[in-house]
Short mmCIF file of C-alpha atoms and ligand atoms in Angstrom, two decimals:
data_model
loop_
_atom_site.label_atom_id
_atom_site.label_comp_id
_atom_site.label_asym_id
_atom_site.label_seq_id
_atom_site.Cartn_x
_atom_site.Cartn_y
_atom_site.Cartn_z
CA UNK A 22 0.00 0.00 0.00
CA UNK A 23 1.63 3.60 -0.99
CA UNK A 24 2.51 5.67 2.04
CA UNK A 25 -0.25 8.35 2.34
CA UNK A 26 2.04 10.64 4.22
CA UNK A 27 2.47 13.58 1.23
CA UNK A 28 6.29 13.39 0.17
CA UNK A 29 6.97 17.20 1.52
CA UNK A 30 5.54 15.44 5.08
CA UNK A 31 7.34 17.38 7.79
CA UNK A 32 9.39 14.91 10.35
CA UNK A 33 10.74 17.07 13.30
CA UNK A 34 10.83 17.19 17.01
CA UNK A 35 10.13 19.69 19.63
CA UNK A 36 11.44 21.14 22.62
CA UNK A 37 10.67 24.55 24.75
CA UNK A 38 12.63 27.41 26.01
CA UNK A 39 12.50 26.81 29.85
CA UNK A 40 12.92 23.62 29.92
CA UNK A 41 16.24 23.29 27.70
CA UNK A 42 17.88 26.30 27.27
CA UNK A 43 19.12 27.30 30.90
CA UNK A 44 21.31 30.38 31.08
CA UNK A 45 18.26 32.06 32.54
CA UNK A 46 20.47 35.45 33.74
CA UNK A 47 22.29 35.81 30.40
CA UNK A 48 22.80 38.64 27.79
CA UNK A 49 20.16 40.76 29.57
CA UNK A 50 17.34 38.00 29.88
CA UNK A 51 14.44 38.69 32.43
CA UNK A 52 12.99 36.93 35.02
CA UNK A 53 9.98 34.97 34.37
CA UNK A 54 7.02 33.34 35.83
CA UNK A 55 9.05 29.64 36.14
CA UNK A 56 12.29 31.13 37.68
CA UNK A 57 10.80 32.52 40.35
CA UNK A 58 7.94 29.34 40.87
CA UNK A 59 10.69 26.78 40.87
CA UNK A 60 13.24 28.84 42.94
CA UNK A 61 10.35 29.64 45.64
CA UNK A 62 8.74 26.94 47.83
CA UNK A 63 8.84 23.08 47.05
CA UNK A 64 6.55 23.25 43.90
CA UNK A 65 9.15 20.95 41.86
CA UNK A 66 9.41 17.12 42.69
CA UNK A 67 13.04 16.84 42.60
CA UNK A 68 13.67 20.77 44.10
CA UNK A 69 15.34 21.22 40.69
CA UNK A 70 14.65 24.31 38.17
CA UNK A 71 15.45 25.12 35.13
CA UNK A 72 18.49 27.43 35.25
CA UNK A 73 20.66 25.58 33.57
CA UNK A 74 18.44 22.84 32.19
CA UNK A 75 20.36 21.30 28.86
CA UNK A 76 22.58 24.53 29.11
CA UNK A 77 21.31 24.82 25.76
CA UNK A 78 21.59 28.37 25.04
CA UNK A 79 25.53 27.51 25.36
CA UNK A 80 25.49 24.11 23.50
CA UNK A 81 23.03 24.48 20.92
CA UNK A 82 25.48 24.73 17.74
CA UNK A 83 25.91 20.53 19.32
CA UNK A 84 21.99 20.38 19.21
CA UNK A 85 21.84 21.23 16.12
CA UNK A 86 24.30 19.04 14.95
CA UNK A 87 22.04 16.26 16.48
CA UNK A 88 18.93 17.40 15.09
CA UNK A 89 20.93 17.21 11.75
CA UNK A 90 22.24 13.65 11.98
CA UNK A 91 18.66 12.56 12.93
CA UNK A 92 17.58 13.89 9.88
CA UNK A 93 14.70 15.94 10.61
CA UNK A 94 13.48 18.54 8.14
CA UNK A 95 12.20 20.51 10.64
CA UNK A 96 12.61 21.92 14.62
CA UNK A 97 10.00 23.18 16.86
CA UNK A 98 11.64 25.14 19.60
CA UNK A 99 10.17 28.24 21.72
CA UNK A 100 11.24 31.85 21.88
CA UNK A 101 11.83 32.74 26.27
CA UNK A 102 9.63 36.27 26.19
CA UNK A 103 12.19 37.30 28.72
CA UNK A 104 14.79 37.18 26.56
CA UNK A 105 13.28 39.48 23.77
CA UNK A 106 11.74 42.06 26.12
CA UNK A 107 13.55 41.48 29.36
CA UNK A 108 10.42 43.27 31.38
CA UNK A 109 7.61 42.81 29.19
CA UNK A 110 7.27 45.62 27.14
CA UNK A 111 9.59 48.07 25.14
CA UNK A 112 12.25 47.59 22.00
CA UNK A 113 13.74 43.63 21.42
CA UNK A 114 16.75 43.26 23.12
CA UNK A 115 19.61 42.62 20.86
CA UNK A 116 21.51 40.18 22.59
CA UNK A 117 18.17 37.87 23.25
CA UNK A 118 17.15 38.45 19.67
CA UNK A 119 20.86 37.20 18.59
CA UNK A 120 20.61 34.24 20.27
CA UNK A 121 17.70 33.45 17.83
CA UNK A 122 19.08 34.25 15.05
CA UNK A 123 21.90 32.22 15.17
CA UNK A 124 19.76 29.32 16.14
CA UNK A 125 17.32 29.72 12.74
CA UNK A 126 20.45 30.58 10.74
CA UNK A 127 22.49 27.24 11.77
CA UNK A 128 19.24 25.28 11.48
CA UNK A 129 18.28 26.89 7.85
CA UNK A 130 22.33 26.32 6.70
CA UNK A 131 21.79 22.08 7.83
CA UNK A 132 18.26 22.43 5.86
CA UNK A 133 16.03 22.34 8.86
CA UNK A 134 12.73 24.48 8.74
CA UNK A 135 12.73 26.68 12.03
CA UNK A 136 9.14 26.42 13.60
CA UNK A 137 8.99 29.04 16.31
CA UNK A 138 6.55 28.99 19.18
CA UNK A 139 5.80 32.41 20.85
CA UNK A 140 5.26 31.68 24.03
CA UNK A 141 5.63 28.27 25.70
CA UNK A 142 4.26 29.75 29.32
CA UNK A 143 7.65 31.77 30.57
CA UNK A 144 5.71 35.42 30.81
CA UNK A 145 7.71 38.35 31.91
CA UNK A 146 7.39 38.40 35.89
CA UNK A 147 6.90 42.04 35.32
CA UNK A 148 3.48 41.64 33.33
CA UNK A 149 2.50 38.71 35.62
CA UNK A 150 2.77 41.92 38.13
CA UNK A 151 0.36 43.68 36.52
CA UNK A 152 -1.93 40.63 36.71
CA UNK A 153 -0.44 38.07 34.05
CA UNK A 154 -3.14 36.73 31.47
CA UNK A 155 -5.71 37.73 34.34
CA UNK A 156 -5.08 41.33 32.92
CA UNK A 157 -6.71 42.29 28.74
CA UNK A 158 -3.39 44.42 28.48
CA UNK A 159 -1.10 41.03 28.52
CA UNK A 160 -2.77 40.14 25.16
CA UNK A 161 -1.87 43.48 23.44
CA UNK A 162 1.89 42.77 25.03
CA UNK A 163 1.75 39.58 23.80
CA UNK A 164 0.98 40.94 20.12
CA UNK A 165 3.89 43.92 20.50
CA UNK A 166 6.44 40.96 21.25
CA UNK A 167 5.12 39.00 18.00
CA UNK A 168 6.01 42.14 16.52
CA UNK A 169 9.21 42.20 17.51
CA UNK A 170 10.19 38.68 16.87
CA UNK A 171 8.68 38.68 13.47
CA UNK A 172 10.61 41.86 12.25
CA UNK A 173 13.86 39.98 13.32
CA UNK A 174 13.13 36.45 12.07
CA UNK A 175 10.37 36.89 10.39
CA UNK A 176 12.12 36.08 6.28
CA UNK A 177 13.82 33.07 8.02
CA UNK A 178 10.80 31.34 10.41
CA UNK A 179 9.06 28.86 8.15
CA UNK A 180 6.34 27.94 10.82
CA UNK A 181 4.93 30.00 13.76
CA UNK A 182 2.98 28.83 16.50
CA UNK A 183 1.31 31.84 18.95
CA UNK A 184 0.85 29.69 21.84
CA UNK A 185 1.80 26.34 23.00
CA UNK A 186 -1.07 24.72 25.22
CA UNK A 187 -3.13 27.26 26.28
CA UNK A 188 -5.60 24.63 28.06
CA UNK A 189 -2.64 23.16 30.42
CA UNK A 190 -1.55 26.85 31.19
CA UNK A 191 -5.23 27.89 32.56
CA UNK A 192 -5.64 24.48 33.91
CA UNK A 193 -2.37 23.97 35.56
CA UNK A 194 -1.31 27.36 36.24
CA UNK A 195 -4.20 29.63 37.20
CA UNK A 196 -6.47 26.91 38.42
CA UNK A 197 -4.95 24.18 40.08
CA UNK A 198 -2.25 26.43 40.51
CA UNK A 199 1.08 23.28 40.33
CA UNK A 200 2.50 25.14 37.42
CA UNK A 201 3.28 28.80 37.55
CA UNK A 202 2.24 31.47 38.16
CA UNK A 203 0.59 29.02 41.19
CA UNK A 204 -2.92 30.93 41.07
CA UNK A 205 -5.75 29.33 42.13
CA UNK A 206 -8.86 31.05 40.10
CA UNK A 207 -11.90 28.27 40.95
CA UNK A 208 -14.59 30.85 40.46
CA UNK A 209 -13.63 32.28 37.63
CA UNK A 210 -10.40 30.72 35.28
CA UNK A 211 -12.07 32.27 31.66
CA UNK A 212 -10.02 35.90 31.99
CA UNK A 213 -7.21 33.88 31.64
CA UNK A 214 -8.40 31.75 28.64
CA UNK A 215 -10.04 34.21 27.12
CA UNK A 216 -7.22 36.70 26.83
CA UNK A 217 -4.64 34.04 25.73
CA UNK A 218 -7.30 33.27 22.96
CA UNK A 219 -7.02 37.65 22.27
CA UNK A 220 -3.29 37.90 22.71
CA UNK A 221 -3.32 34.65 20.11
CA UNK A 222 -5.67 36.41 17.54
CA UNK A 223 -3.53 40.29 18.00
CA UNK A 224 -0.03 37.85 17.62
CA UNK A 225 -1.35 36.26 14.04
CA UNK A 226 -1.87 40.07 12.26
CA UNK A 227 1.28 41.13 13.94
CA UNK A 228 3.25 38.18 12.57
CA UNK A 229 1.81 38.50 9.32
CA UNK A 230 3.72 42.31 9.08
CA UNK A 231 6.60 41.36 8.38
CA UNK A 232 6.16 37.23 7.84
CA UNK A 233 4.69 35.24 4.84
CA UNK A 234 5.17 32.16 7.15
CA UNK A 235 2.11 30.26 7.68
CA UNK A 236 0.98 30.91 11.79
CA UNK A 237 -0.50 28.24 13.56
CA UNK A 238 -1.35 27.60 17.60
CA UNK A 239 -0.34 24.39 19.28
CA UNK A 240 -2.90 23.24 21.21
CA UNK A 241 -3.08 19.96 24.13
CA UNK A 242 -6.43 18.10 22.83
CA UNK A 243 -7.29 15.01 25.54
CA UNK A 244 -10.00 13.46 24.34
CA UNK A 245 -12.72 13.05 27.08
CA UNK A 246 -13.36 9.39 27.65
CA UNK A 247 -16.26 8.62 29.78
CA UNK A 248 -15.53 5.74 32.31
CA UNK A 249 -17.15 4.06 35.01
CA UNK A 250 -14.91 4.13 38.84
CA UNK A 251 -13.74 0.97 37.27
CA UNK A 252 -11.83 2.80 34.73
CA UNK A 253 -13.71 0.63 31.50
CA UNK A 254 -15.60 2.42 29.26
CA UNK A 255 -18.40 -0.11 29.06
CA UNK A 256 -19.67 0.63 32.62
CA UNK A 257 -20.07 4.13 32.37
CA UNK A 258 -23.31 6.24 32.94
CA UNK A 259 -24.97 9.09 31.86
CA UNK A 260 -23.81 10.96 34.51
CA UNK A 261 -20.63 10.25 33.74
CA UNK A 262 -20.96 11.08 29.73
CA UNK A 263 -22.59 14.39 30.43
CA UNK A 264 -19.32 14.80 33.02
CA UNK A 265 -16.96 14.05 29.88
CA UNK A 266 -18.66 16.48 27.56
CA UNK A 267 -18.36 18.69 30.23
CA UNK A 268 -14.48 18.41 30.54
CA UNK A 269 -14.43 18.13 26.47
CA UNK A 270 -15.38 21.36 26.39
CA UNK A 271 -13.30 22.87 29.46
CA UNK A 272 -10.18 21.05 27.92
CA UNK A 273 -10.52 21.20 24.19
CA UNK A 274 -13.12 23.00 22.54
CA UNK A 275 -12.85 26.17 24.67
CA UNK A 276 -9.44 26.54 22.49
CA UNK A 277 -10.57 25.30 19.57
CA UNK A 278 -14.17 26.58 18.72
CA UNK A 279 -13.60 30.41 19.31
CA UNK A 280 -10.60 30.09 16.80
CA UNK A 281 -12.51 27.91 14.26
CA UNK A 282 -16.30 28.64 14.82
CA UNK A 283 -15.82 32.44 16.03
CA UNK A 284 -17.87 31.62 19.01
CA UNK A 285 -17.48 29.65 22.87
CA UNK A 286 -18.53 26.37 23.15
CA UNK A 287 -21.76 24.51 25.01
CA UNK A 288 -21.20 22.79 27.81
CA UNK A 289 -19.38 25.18 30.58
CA UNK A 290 -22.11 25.83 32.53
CA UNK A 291 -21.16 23.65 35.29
CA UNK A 292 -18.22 25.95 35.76
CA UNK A 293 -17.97 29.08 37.63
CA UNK A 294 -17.75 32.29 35.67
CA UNK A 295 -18.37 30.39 32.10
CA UNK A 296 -21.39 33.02 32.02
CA UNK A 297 -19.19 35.38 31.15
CA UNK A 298 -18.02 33.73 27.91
CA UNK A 299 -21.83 33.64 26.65
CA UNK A 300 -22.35 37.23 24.83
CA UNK A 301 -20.67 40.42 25.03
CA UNK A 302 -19.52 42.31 28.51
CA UNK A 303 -16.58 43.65 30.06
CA UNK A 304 -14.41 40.28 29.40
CA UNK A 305 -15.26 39.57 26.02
CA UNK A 306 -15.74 43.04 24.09
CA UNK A 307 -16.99 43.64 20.76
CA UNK A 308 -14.95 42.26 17.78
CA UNK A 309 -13.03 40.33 19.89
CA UNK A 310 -14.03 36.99 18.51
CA UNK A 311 -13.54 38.24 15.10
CA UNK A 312 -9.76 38.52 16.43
CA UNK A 313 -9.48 35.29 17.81
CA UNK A 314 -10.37 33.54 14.99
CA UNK A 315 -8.57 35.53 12.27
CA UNK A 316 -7.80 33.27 9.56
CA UNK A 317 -5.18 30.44 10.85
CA UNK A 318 -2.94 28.67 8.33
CA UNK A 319 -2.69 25.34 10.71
CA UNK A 320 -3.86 24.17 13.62
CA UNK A 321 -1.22 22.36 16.14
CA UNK A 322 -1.85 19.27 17.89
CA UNK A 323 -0.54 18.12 20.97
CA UNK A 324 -1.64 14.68 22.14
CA UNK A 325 -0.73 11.93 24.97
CA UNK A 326 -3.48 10.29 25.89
CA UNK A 327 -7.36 10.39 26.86
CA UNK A 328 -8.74 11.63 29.88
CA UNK A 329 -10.94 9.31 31.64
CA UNK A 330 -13.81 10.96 32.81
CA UNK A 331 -16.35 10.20 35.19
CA UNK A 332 -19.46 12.37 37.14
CA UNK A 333 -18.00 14.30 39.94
CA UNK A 334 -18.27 12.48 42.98
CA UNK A 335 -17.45 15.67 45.67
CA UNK A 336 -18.59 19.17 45.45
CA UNK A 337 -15.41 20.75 44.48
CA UNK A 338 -14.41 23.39 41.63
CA UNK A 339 -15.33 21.12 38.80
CA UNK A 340 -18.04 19.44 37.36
CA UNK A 341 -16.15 15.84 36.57
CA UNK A 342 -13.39 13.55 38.22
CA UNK A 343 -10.64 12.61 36.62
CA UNK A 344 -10.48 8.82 36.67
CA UNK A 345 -7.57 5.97 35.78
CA UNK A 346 -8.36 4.45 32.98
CA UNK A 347 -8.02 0.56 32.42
CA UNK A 348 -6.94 -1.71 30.29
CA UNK A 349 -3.86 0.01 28.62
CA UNK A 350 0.11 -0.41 29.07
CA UNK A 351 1.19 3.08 30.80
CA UNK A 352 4.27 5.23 30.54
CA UNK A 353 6.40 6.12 33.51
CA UNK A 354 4.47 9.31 34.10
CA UNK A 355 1.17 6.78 33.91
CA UNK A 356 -0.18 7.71 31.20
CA UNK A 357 -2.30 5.26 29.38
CA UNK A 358 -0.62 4.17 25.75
CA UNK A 359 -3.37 4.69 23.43
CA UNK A 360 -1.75 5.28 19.82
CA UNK A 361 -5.69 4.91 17.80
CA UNK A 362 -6.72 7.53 19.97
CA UNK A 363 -4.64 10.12 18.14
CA UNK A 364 -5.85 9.01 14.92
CA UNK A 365 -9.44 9.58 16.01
CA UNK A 366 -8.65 12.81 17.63
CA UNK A 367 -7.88 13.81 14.46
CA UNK A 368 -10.54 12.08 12.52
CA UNK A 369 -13.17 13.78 14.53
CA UNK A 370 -11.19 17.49 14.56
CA UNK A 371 -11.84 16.98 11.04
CA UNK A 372 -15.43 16.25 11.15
CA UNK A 373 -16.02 18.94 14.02
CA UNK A 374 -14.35 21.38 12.02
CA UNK A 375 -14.93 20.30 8.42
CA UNK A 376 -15.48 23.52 6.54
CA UNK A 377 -12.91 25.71 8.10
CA UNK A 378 -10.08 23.18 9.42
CA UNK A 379 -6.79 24.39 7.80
CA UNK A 380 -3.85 22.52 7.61
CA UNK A 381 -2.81 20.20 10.96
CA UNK A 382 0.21 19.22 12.16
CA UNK A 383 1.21 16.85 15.18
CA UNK A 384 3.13 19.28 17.00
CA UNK A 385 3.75 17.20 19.84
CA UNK A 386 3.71 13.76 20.46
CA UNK A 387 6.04 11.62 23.02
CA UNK A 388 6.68 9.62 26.45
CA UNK A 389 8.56 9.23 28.91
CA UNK A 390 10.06 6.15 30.14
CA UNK A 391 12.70 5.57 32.77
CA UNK A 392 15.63 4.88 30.26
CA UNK A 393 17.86 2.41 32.18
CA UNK A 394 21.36 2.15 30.13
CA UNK A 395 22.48 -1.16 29.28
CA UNK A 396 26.05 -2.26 30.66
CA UNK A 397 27.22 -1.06 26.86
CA UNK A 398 25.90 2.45 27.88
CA UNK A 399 23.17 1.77 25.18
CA UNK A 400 19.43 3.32 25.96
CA UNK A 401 17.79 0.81 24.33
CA UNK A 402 14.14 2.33 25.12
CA UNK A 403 11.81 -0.10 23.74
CA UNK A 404 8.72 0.86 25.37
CA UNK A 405 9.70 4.68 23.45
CA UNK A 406 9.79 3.56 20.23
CA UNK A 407 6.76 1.32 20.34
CA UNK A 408 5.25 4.44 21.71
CA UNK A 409 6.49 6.29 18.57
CA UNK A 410 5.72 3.47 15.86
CA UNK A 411 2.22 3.26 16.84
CA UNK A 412 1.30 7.18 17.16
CA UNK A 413 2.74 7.54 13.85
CA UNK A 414 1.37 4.73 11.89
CA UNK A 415 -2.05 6.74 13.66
CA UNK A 416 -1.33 9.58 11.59
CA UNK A 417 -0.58 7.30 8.49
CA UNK A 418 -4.23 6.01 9.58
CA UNK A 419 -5.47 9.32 9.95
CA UNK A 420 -3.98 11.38 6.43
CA UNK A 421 -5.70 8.15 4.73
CA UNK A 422 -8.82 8.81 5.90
CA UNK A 423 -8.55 12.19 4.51
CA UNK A 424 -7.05 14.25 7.55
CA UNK A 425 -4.98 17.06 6.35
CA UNK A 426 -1.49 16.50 8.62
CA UNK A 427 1.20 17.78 7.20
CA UNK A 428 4.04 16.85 10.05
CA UNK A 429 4.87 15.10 13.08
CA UNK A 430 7.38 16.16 15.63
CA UNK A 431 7.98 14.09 18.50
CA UNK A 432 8.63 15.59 22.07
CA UNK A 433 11.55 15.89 22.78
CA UNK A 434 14.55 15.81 21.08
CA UNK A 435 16.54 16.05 24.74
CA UNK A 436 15.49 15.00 27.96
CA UNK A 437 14.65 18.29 29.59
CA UNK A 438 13.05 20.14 32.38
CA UNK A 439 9.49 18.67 32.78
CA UNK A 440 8.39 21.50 35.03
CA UNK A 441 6.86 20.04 38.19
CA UNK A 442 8.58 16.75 37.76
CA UNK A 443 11.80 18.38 37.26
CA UNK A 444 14.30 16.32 35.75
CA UNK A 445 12.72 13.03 36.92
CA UNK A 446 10.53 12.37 33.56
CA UNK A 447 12.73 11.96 30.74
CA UNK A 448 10.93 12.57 26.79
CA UNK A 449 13.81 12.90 25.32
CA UNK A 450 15.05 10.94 22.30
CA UNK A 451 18.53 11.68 23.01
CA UNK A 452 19.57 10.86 27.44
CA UNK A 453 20.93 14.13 28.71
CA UNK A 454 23.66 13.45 31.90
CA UNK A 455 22.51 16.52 33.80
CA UNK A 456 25.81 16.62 35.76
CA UNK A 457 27.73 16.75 33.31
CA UNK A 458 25.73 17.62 29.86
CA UNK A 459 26.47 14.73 27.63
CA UNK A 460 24.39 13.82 25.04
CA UNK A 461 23.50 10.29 24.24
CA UNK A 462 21.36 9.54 21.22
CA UNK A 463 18.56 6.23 22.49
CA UNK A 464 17.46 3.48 20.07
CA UNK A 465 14.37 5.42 19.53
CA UNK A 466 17.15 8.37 18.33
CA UNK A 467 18.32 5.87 15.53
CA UNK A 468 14.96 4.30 14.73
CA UNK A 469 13.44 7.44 14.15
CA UNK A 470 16.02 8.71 11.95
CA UNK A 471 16.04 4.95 9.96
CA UNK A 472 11.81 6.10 9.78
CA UNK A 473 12.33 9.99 7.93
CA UNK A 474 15.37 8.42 5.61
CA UNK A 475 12.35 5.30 4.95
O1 IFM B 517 6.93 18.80 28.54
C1 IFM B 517 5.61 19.07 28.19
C2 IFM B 517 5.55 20.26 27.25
O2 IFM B 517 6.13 21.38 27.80
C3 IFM B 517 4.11 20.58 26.92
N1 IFM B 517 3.40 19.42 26.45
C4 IFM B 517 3.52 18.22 27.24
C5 IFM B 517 4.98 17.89 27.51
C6 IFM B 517 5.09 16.60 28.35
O3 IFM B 517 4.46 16.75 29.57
#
């Protein structure tokens, strides 16, 4: 059967500012959100943070040179916000903005596309001073940076993404409150979704100054399974299934619809403050849905694994539990390994979004295992690359059924900083020795590049 994948089929792999490039006081950069979370109180399992990380800033001509012998034809990394405006707001600084350019130009020179996130949740400390994404004005700061960054790099960048995961940043960081900036917003979490949504829609005209690059928005879809407290799908109730649509639309069509369908999705009224999303008022103003879902080239997709779902069984901030489900191997973080359930995320993206879906891309997909070596040294991570194989003969699945995915890029191409986990979950296709820096490439390193030259 002939490969459906189209032959100009983008293979790359992703990683994020904070959590590779350390060097998080250098050439003028700014304190963000994550230096001062990890560096204050015990928020990180392993007390680590991520100032020096895979010292990357310092080592990345050697990253490169990785991401070149694995042969992909394109790298997703993030910009750090600090960097470019060290406080937030005023002119790029130079030395930040250099930094970037060297990266796109060494990547362009070994024939790797450079696809540049915005923001990858390190904001300025000094606008999360002024009240973070809580605050309308972050969005408009948010589309002067995209200014900036797309006047420097802007002929070179052959990909943007505005914002990587905005669900996991409300959900993690302003509700739950384990990532930074640590808030805690039960009654009311939409200010913060709403204006990331803004600040996305004001970053795609700014981009599109100075850039003919096609923008895009990386976003974490879990698809809600409904499941009984025995974690099977099979014994779940109506309850429950009304509790999964409820989370399918806190989780993934919040992001999605408003970008796609220029409007907010059914099914948040079981959440405090999702009035406020229904009509126009002092959070959602006129015309700003018409920004939000300005035209969008691609649409980024970041999966791991369902969610199972089940009917809340305590009165707290949420209208669901979150419940294990059965029946699937599981990664070291326990995640269940569910490889068809990316192809029918995408499948039914399609459907949901059939007249205006642009193109997709798989902007992340990976696992982490614990990565024992062998007594040769050799990573020989299995359980990764089975992982791997299966997600992308989903895709395969997916493209043949008519889904328009145009790349995969695997998290990570280094083990890195997994923010609350610290160093203690390990994505990366290549073992970092955080002690002392070297770089390993795994067996999923060399089967992956064996799969692009295929
Ligand atoms: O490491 C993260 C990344 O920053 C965002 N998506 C999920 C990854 C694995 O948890």
């Amino acid at each position: 059967m002939p490969d459906p994948l189209p032959p100009d089929f983008r293979w790359g792999v992703a990683t994020s500012a904070y959590q590779i490039e350390g060097a998080t006081t250098a050439d003028g950069r700014g304190p963000s959100i994550w230096d001062t979370f990890t560096h204050d109180g015990d928020h990180v399992a392993d007390g680590t943070t991520g100032d020096v990380a895979c010292d990357h800033y310092r080592r990345y001509r050697e990253d490169v040179a990785l991401l070149a012998d694995l042969g992909v034809n394109a790298y997703r990394f993030s910009l750090a916000w600090p960097r470019i405006q060290p406080s937030g707001t005023g002119v790029g600084n130079p030395d930040g903005l250099a930094f970037y350019d060297r990266l796109v130009d060494s990547l362009l020179e070994r024939g790797i596309d450079p696809v540049a996130t915005l923001y990858h949740w390190d904001l300025p400390l000094t606008l999360q001073a002024a009240g973070g994404w809580t605050a309308r004005e972050t969005a408009y700061r948010f589309a002067d940076y995209a200014a900036i960054v797309s006047a420097a790099l802007g002929d070179r960048v052959r990909l943007w993404i505005t914002l990587n995961e905005p669900a996991i940043h409300t959900i993690y960081g302003h509700f739950w409150g384990m990532h930074a900036p640590g808030l805690q917003l039960f009654d009311d979490p939409f200010p913060v979704a709403h204006h990331q949504l803004l600040g996305h829609g004001l970053a795609v005209a700014a981009l599109r100054a100075d850039s003919a690059a096609p923008v895009a928005i990386a976003n974490n879809y879990s698809p809600a399974w409904a499941v009984g407290p025995d974690g099977e799908r099979g014994s779940a109730t109506d309850e429950d299934r009304a509790a999964a649509d409820a989370y399918d639309a806190f989780h993934n069509r919040l992001y999605t619809d408003p970008l796609l369908l220029c409007r907010y999705p059914d099914g948040l009224h079981g959440f405090s403050g999702a009035d406020r999303l229904a009509g126009e008022n002092d959070l959602v103003r006129p015309g700003d849905l018409a920004t939000i879902s300005t035209w969008l080239d691609a649409l980024g997709v970041n999966y791991y694994n369902p969610a199972g779902i089940g009917a809340p069984s305590w009165p707290g901030p949420l209208p669901y539990d979150m419940r294990l489900i059965e029946g699937f191997p599981t990664t070291y973080f326990g995640w269940p390994v569910v490889p068809d359930g990316l192809r029918d995320l995408l499948v039914s993206l399609r459907q949901r979004y059939a007249h205006v879906l642009p193109d997709m891309y798989v902007t992340e997909s990976g696992c982490s295992y614990e990565d024992v070596p062998g007594p040769d040294g050799i990573f020989e991570d299995e359980d990764r690359i089975a992982y791997l194989s299966g997600h992308v003969d989903a895709v395969r699945a997916a493209v043949a059924a008519g889904v328009p995915v145009r790349g995969y890029f695997v998290w990570s191409l280094l083990d890195n900083f997994e923010w609350t986990e610290g160093f203690t979950k390990r994505f990366g296709l290549v073992h970092v020795d955080f002690a002392t820096q070297r770089r390993t490439p795994k067996a999923s390193y060399a089967w992956y590049r064996a799969l692009i030259r295929a």
